[in-house]
Amino acid sequence: MSATTTGLVQRLTRVPPAYFVFALLVLVLWAARPQLFNLNVMGVFVRQVAPLGIVVLGQLLVMNVRSIDLSAGGIILLVNYYISSGMFGSAGALWLVVISLATGLAFGLFNGLMVGKRRASAVIVTLAVNMILIGMVQYLANGKPPGNVPRIFNDIYNTRLLAIPTPIVFWAVLSALTAFLLSRFVFGRFVASIGENPTAAHFSGVPVERTVILAHALSGLMAALAGLVQTASIAVGSVRFGTDLAVNAVAATILGGVIFGRGDGGVWGPFFGVLSFALLFVVMTTFGVQEPGKLVAQGLIILLAAIFYGLRRQSA
């Protein structure tokens, strides 16, 4: 292989797979259903994945510090129960939002303390928290949907800003703020150092423990925000709500170029990873593929991403 070809391969393998997948899906959808490329139609599809995109923002933070968070589904379900069950009586929407965010932050902080301070397995801790929260909500709800969501949440969800659905704007703004946090603040440098080599970061004076705790706390906060958006979207209570978002968030984050400790995809790689999953479901639905086929296609994309990263390591 010539030096020019080798250089080209190296440059291509540094581009997150999400961009290639997104471009391919756009071409397929354009060829099959060009009429879907309408601002209103695409806005509906993208709006549906905004909660996933918000969870991904938290997931990429913890994965960049060589950790993982699988508790998002439980936090989202608990937020939904808060809002739809009436457990806080006549509390207004603002109070429900505050208590939801505080809950997400609290569970994220607990995860961070267990992982960062106690050195517990992130998979075990966050999966256990997820299961506890899901079980607790199902017990409190007695296995039945709690009730309806206050109308103001759905009204806000259905608003638009300059013809763009508000949930999409909210997701994009959060993504930009996360990118700014990682690129302009010392916290971002700490995250990058830990991702490269946590031992070297520790001996260089980086507060590894505190950074891991903060990353998990922010991840819990993002899960609560996603719960608010998801709850506003369906406008009813549920006992089986958002439980698949944590796994999909890990998949979209990896597709976007963020593997444990390697954040080459930044924030926008995972952002396009989420958009890729949105387009994937649209393409699959267009061709009449049922849910099992969608799961297979999703798994194949992640598998191809793993092969992609293997090629990148070989060409490095």
Short mmCIF file of C-alpha atoms in Angstrom, two decimals:
data_model
loop_
_atom_site.label_atom_id
_atom_site.label_comp_id
_atom_site.label_asym_id
_atom_site.label_seq_id
_atom_site.Cartn_x
_atom_site.Cartn_y
_atom_site.Cartn_z
CA MET A 1 0.00 0.00 0.00
CA SER A 2 1.41 3.39 -1.02
CA ALA A 3 2.05 6.17 1.46
CA THR A 4 -0.73 8.25 -0.13
CA THR A 5 -3.26 5.44 0.21
CA THR A 6 -2.17 4.74 3.77
CA GLY A 7 -2.57 8.40 4.68
CA LEU A 8 -6.04 8.49 3.11
CA VAL A 9 -7.11 5.37 5.05
CA GLN A 10 -5.82 6.88 8.28
CA ARG A 11 -7.74 10.10 7.68
CA LEU A 12 -10.94 8.25 6.82
CA THR A 13 -10.72 5.99 9.86
CA ARG A 14 -10.51 9.03 12.10
CA VAL A 15 -13.94 10.15 10.94
CA PRO A 16 -16.67 8.74 13.26
CA PRO A 17 -18.76 6.03 11.56
CA ALA A 18 -21.93 8.01 12.33
CA TYR A 19 -21.16 10.44 9.49
CA PHE A 20 -20.83 7.64 6.92
CA VAL A 21 -23.97 5.88 8.17
CA PHE A 22 -25.93 9.13 8.17
CA ALA A 23 -24.86 9.98 4.61
CA LEU A 24 -25.72 6.47 3.38
CA LEU A 25 -29.17 6.53 5.00
CA VAL A 26 -29.88 9.98 3.53
CA LEU A 27 -29.03 8.67 0.04
CA VAL A 28 -31.20 5.57 0.50
CA LEU A 29 -34.14 7.58 1.81
CA TRP A 30 -33.74 10.17 -0.94
CA ALA A 31 -33.86 7.44 -3.58
CA ALA A 32 -36.80 5.61 -1.99
CA ARG A 33 -38.97 8.42 -0.58
CA PRO A 34 -37.75 11.89 -1.62
CA GLN A 35 -41.07 13.38 -0.50
CA LEU A 36 -40.07 12.73 3.12
CA PHE A 37 -37.37 15.41 2.87
CA ASN A 38 -39.72 18.06 4.07
CA LEU A 39 -39.05 20.31 7.08
CA ASN A 40 -42.30 19.37 8.80
CA VAL A 41 -42.00 15.64 8.14
CA MET A 42 -38.34 15.39 9.14
CA GLY A 43 -39.04 17.58 12.16
CA VAL A 44 -41.51 14.99 13.41
CA PHE A 45 -39.00 12.16 13.03
CA VAL A 46 -36.07 14.01 14.59
CA ARG A 47 -38.21 15.31 17.46
CA GLN A 48 -38.91 11.73 18.47
CA VAL A 49 -35.20 11.02 19.09
CA ALA A 50 -34.52 14.22 21.04
CA PRO A 51 -34.78 12.37 24.41
CA LEU A 52 -32.25 9.80 23.17
CA GLY A 53 -29.98 12.60 22.03
CA ILE A 54 -30.08 14.20 25.48
CA VAL A 55 -29.25 10.88 27.18
CA VAL A 56 -26.33 10.49 24.76
CA LEU A 57 -24.86 13.79 25.98
CA GLY A 58 -24.57 12.31 29.46
CA GLN A 59 -23.37 8.97 28.15
CA LEU A 60 -20.52 10.48 26.16
CA LEU A 61 -19.29 12.30 29.27
CA VAL A 62 -19.00 9.13 31.34
CA MET A 63 -17.62 7.07 28.47
CA ASN A 64 -14.92 9.69 27.95
CA VAL A 65 -13.74 9.05 31.52
CA ARG A 66 -13.73 5.29 30.89
CA SER A 67 -17.03 4.63 32.62
CA ILE A 68 -20.62 3.91 31.60
CA ASP A 69 -24.12 4.79 32.81
CA LEU A 70 -26.95 2.29 32.42
CA SER A 71 -29.33 3.94 34.91
CA ALA A 72 -30.94 6.43 32.50
CA GLY A 73 -34.00 4.26 31.85
CA GLY A 74 -34.86 4.05 35.55
CA ILE A 75 -34.40 7.79 36.06
CA ILE A 76 -36.59 8.57 33.04
CA LEU A 77 -39.30 6.21 34.30
CA LEU A 78 -39.22 7.80 37.76
CA VAL A 79 -39.50 11.30 36.27
CA ASN A 80 -42.50 10.14 34.28
CA TYR A 81 -44.09 8.78 37.46
CA TYR A 82 -43.47 12.04 39.32
CA ILE A 83 -45.29 14.02 36.68
CA SER A 84 -48.16 11.66 35.85
CA SER A 85 -49.03 10.12 39.22
CA GLY A 86 -50.05 13.24 41.14
CA MET A 87 -47.85 12.14 44.07
CA PHE A 88 -46.94 15.77 44.73
CA GLY A 89 -50.54 16.89 44.91
CA SER A 90 -51.22 20.27 43.37
CA ALA A 91 -47.57 21.07 42.75
CA GLY A 92 -47.07 23.25 39.70
CA ALA A 93 -45.10 22.37 36.59
CA LEU A 94 -42.05 24.31 37.74
CA TRP A 95 -41.86 22.34 41.00
CA LEU A 96 -42.19 19.05 39.09
CA VAL A 97 -39.33 20.08 36.82
CA VAL A 98 -37.12 21.06 39.76
CA ILE A 99 -37.76 17.85 41.73
CA SER A 100 -37.18 15.77 38.56
CA LEU A 101 -33.84 17.45 37.85
CA ALA A 102 -32.80 17.16 41.50
CA THR A 103 -33.62 13.45 41.43
CA GLY A 104 -31.57 12.85 38.30
CA LEU A 105 -28.67 14.79 39.75
CA ALA A 106 -28.89 12.88 43.04
CA PHE A 107 -28.82 9.44 41.42
CA GLY A 108 -26.06 10.53 39.06
CA LEU A 109 -24.06 11.74 42.05
CA PHE A 110 -24.63 8.41 43.81
CA ASN A 111 -23.39 6.55 40.73
CA GLY A 112 -20.36 8.81 40.56
CA LEU A 113 -19.48 8.33 44.22
CA MET A 114 -19.75 4.56 43.93
CA VAL A 115 -17.69 4.43 40.73
CA GLY A 116 -15.23 7.26 41.31
CA LYS A 117 -14.70 7.06 45.06
CA ARG A 118 -15.48 3.44 45.93
CA ARG A 119 -14.05 2.05 42.69
CA ALA A 120 -17.13 -0.09 42.14
CA SER A 121 -17.93 -1.47 38.68
CA ALA A 122 -19.83 1.16 36.69
CA VAL A 123 -21.80 -1.53 34.85
CA ILE A 124 -22.93 -3.22 38.07
CA VAL A 125 -23.72 -0.04 39.99
CA THR A 126 -25.65 1.79 37.27
CA LEU A 127 -27.47 -1.35 36.13
CA ALA A 128 -28.49 -2.04 39.75
CA VAL A 129 -29.75 1.53 40.17
CA ASN A 130 -31.70 1.18 36.93
CA MET A 131 -33.37 -2.04 38.09
CA ILE A 132 -34.16 -0.63 41.54
CA LEU A 133 -35.82 2.47 40.10
CA ILE A 134 -37.86 0.49 37.56
CA GLY A 135 -38.99 -1.96 40.24
CA MET A 136 -39.85 0.88 42.63
CA VAL A 137 -42.00 2.67 40.03
CA GLN A 138 -43.81 -0.53 39.07
CA TYR A 139 -44.49 -1.23 42.76
CA LEU A 140 -45.80 2.29 43.43
CA ALA A 141 -47.95 2.20 40.30
CA ASN A 142 -49.14 -1.34 41.07
CA GLY A 143 -48.25 -2.33 37.52
CA LYS A 144 -50.70 0.14 36.00
CA PRO A 145 -50.07 3.40 34.09
CA PRO A 146 -50.15 6.18 36.71
CA GLY A 147 -52.28 8.77 34.90
CA ASN A 148 -52.13 11.76 32.61
CA VAL A 149 -49.43 14.41 32.36
CA PRO A 150 -50.35 18.07 33.01
CA ARG A 151 -51.29 19.62 29.69
CA ILE A 152 -48.66 22.36 29.92
CA PHE A 153 -45.87 19.82 29.30
CA ASN A 154 -47.37 18.61 26.03
CA ASP A 155 -48.21 22.17 24.98
CA ILE A 156 -44.57 23.19 25.41
CA TYR A 157 -43.41 20.05 23.60
CA ASN A 158 -45.53 20.95 20.57
CA THR A 159 -44.26 24.52 20.26
CA ARG A 160 -41.84 25.63 17.55
CA LEU A 161 -39.01 28.12 17.36
CA LEU A 162 -38.49 29.55 13.86
CA ALA A 163 -40.47 26.61 12.43
CA ILE A 164 -38.21 24.09 14.22
CA PRO A 165 -39.80 21.91 16.94
CA THR A 166 -38.71 23.14 20.38
CA PRO A 167 -37.39 19.71 21.54
CA ILE A 168 -34.94 19.69 18.61
CA VAL A 169 -33.80 23.23 19.44
CA PHE A 170 -33.40 22.25 23.10
CA TRP A 171 -31.34 19.18 22.18
CA ALA A 172 -29.13 21.18 19.80
CA VAL A 173 -28.53 23.92 22.39
CA LEU A 174 -27.64 21.33 25.05
CA SER A 175 -25.24 19.70 22.58
CA ALA A 176 -23.58 23.04 21.85
CA LEU A 177 -23.25 23.79 25.58
CA THR A 178 -21.72 20.36 26.19
CA ALA A 179 -19.26 20.89 23.35
CA PHE A 180 -18.37 24.29 24.82
CA LEU A 181 -17.90 22.75 28.28
CA LEU A 182 -15.53 20.09 26.95
CA SER A 183 -13.54 22.40 24.68
CA ARG A 184 -13.28 25.61 26.71
CA PHE A 185 -13.33 24.63 30.38
CA VAL A 186 -10.74 22.90 32.52
CA PHE A 187 -13.25 20.12 33.14
CA GLY A 188 -12.98 19.20 29.47
CA ARG A 189 -9.21 18.96 29.71
CA PHE A 190 -9.55 16.75 32.78
CA VAL A 191 -11.98 14.48 30.91
CA ALA A 192 -9.62 14.19 27.93
CA SER A 193 -6.65 13.42 30.20
CA ILE A 194 -8.51 10.66 32.02
CA GLY A 195 -9.67 9.19 28.73
CA GLU A 196 -6.12 9.03 27.42
CA ASN A 197 -4.55 7.53 30.53
CA PRO A 198 -6.16 7.77 33.99
CA THR A 199 -2.96 6.75 35.79
CA ALA A 200 -0.88 9.39 34.04
CA ALA A 201 -3.66 11.93 34.62
CA HIS A 202 -3.60 11.17 38.35
CA PHE A 203 0.14 11.68 38.63
CA SER A 204 -0.17 14.87 36.58
CA GLY A 205 -2.44 16.39 39.21
CA VAL A 206 -5.77 15.80 37.48
CA PRO A 207 -8.57 15.24 40.06
CA VAL A 208 -9.61 11.92 38.55
CA GLU A 209 -12.04 10.96 41.29
CA ARG A 210 -13.83 14.31 41.29
CA THR A 211 -14.02 14.41 37.49
CA VAL A 212 -15.59 10.93 37.30
CA ILE A 213 -18.12 11.89 39.98
CA LEU A 214 -19.04 15.09 38.15
CA ALA A 215 -19.37 13.26 34.81
CA HIS A 216 -21.83 10.79 36.36
CA ALA A 217 -23.74 13.59 38.10
CA LEU A 218 -24.16 15.39 34.77
CA SER A 219 -25.22 12.13 33.15
CA GLY A 220 -27.97 11.71 35.74
CA LEU A 221 -29.07 15.30 35.13
CA MET A 222 -29.23 14.67 31.37
CA ALA A 223 -31.34 11.54 31.98
CA ALA A 224 -33.81 13.61 34.02
CA LEU A 225 -33.99 16.22 31.23
CA ALA A 226 -34.61 13.42 28.73
CA GLY A 227 -37.35 12.10 31.02
CA LEU A 228 -39.06 15.49 31.01
CA VAL A 229 -38.95 15.69 27.21
CA GLN A 230 -40.07 12.09 26.74
CA THR A 231 -42.91 12.49 29.24
CA ALA A 232 -44.07 15.66 27.51
CA SER A 233 -44.05 13.81 24.18
CA ILE A 234 -46.41 10.98 25.19
CA ALA A 235 -48.44 13.05 27.70
CA VAL A 236 -49.39 9.98 29.77
CA GLY A 237 -47.88 7.91 32.56
CA SER A 238 -46.24 4.56 31.90
CA VAL A 239 -44.59 1.73 33.79
CA ARG A 240 -42.57 0.61 30.74
CA PHE A 241 -41.16 3.88 29.59
CA GLY A 242 -37.69 4.80 28.38
CA THR A 243 -36.07 1.55 29.49
CA ASP A 244 -34.40 1.04 26.10
CA LEU A 245 -32.87 4.52 25.94
CA ALA A 246 -29.78 3.63 27.97
CA VAL A 247 -28.73 0.82 25.61
CA ASN A 248 -29.53 2.89 22.53
CA ALA A 249 -27.54 5.76 24.01
CA VAL A 250 -24.47 3.56 24.39
CA ALA A 251 -24.88 2.37 20.80
CA ALA A 252 -25.29 5.90 19.39
CA THR A 253 -22.32 7.15 21.41
CA ILE A 254 -20.05 4.39 20.11
CA LEU A 255 -21.29 4.95 16.56
CA GLY A 256 -20.46 8.62 17.03
CA GLY A 257 -16.80 7.91 17.70
CA VAL A 258 -16.68 7.80 21.50
CA ILE A 259 -15.32 4.54 22.88
CA PHE A 260 -14.31 4.11 26.50
CA GLY A 261 -11.52 6.60 27.00
CA ARG A 262 -11.38 7.69 23.34
CA GLY A 263 -13.46 10.74 22.49
CA ASP A 264 -12.50 11.32 18.85
CA GLY A 265 -16.15 11.88 17.99
CA GLY A 266 -16.49 14.82 20.35
CA VAL A 267 -20.11 15.84 20.86
CA TRP A 268 -21.23 16.07 17.25
CA GLY A 269 -20.21 12.52 16.32
CA PRO A 270 -22.73 11.05 18.80
CA PHE A 271 -25.21 13.75 17.74
CA PHE A 272 -25.12 12.32 14.21
CA GLY A 273 -25.17 8.84 15.72
CA VAL A 274 -28.61 9.65 17.13
CA LEU A 275 -29.73 11.14 13.81
CA SER A 276 -28.52 7.97 12.10
CA PHE A 277 -30.76 5.84 14.31
CA ALA A 278 -33.68 8.16 13.57
CA LEU A 279 -33.11 7.80 9.82
CA LEU A 280 -32.54 4.06 10.18
CA PHE A 281 -36.00 3.58 11.67
CA VAL A 282 -37.52 5.75 8.95
CA VAL A 283 -35.79 3.74 6.21
CA MET A 284 -36.76 0.43 7.81
CA THR A 285 -40.38 1.54 8.15
CA THR A 286 -40.37 2.74 4.54
CA PHE A 287 -39.34 -0.72 3.36
CA GLY A 288 -41.85 -2.45 5.66
CA VAL A 289 -39.27 -3.93 8.05
CA GLN A 290 -40.79 -4.91 11.38
CA GLU A 291 -39.33 -4.36 14.86
CA PRO A 292 -37.14 -7.54 14.90
CA GLY A 293 -35.55 -6.47 11.62
CA LYS A 294 -34.88 -3.00 13.00
CA LEU A 295 -33.08 -4.51 15.99
CA VAL A 296 -30.97 -6.67 13.67
CA ALA A 297 -30.08 -3.66 11.50
CA GLN A 298 -29.19 -1.63 14.57
CA GLY A 299 -26.93 -4.42 15.84
CA LEU A 300 -25.23 -4.77 12.46
CA ILE A 301 -24.42 -1.07 12.39
CA ILE A 302 -22.78 -1.29 15.81
CA LEU A 303 -20.86 -4.38 14.70
CA LEU A 304 -19.61 -2.56 11.61
CA ALA A 305 -18.56 0.33 13.84
CA ALA A 306 -16.51 -2.11 15.94
CA ILE A 307 -14.82 -3.44 12.78
CA PHE A 308 -14.20 0.17 11.74
CA TYR A 309 -12.38 0.91 15.01
CA GLY A 310 -10.35 -2.28 14.59
CA LEU A 311 -9.17 -1.05 11.20
CA ARG A 312 -8.28 2.31 12.69
CA ARG A 313 -6.09 0.69 15.35
CA GLN A 314 -4.31 -1.37 12.68
CA SER A 315 -3.66 1.70 10.51
CA ALA A 316 -2.48 3.84 13.43
#
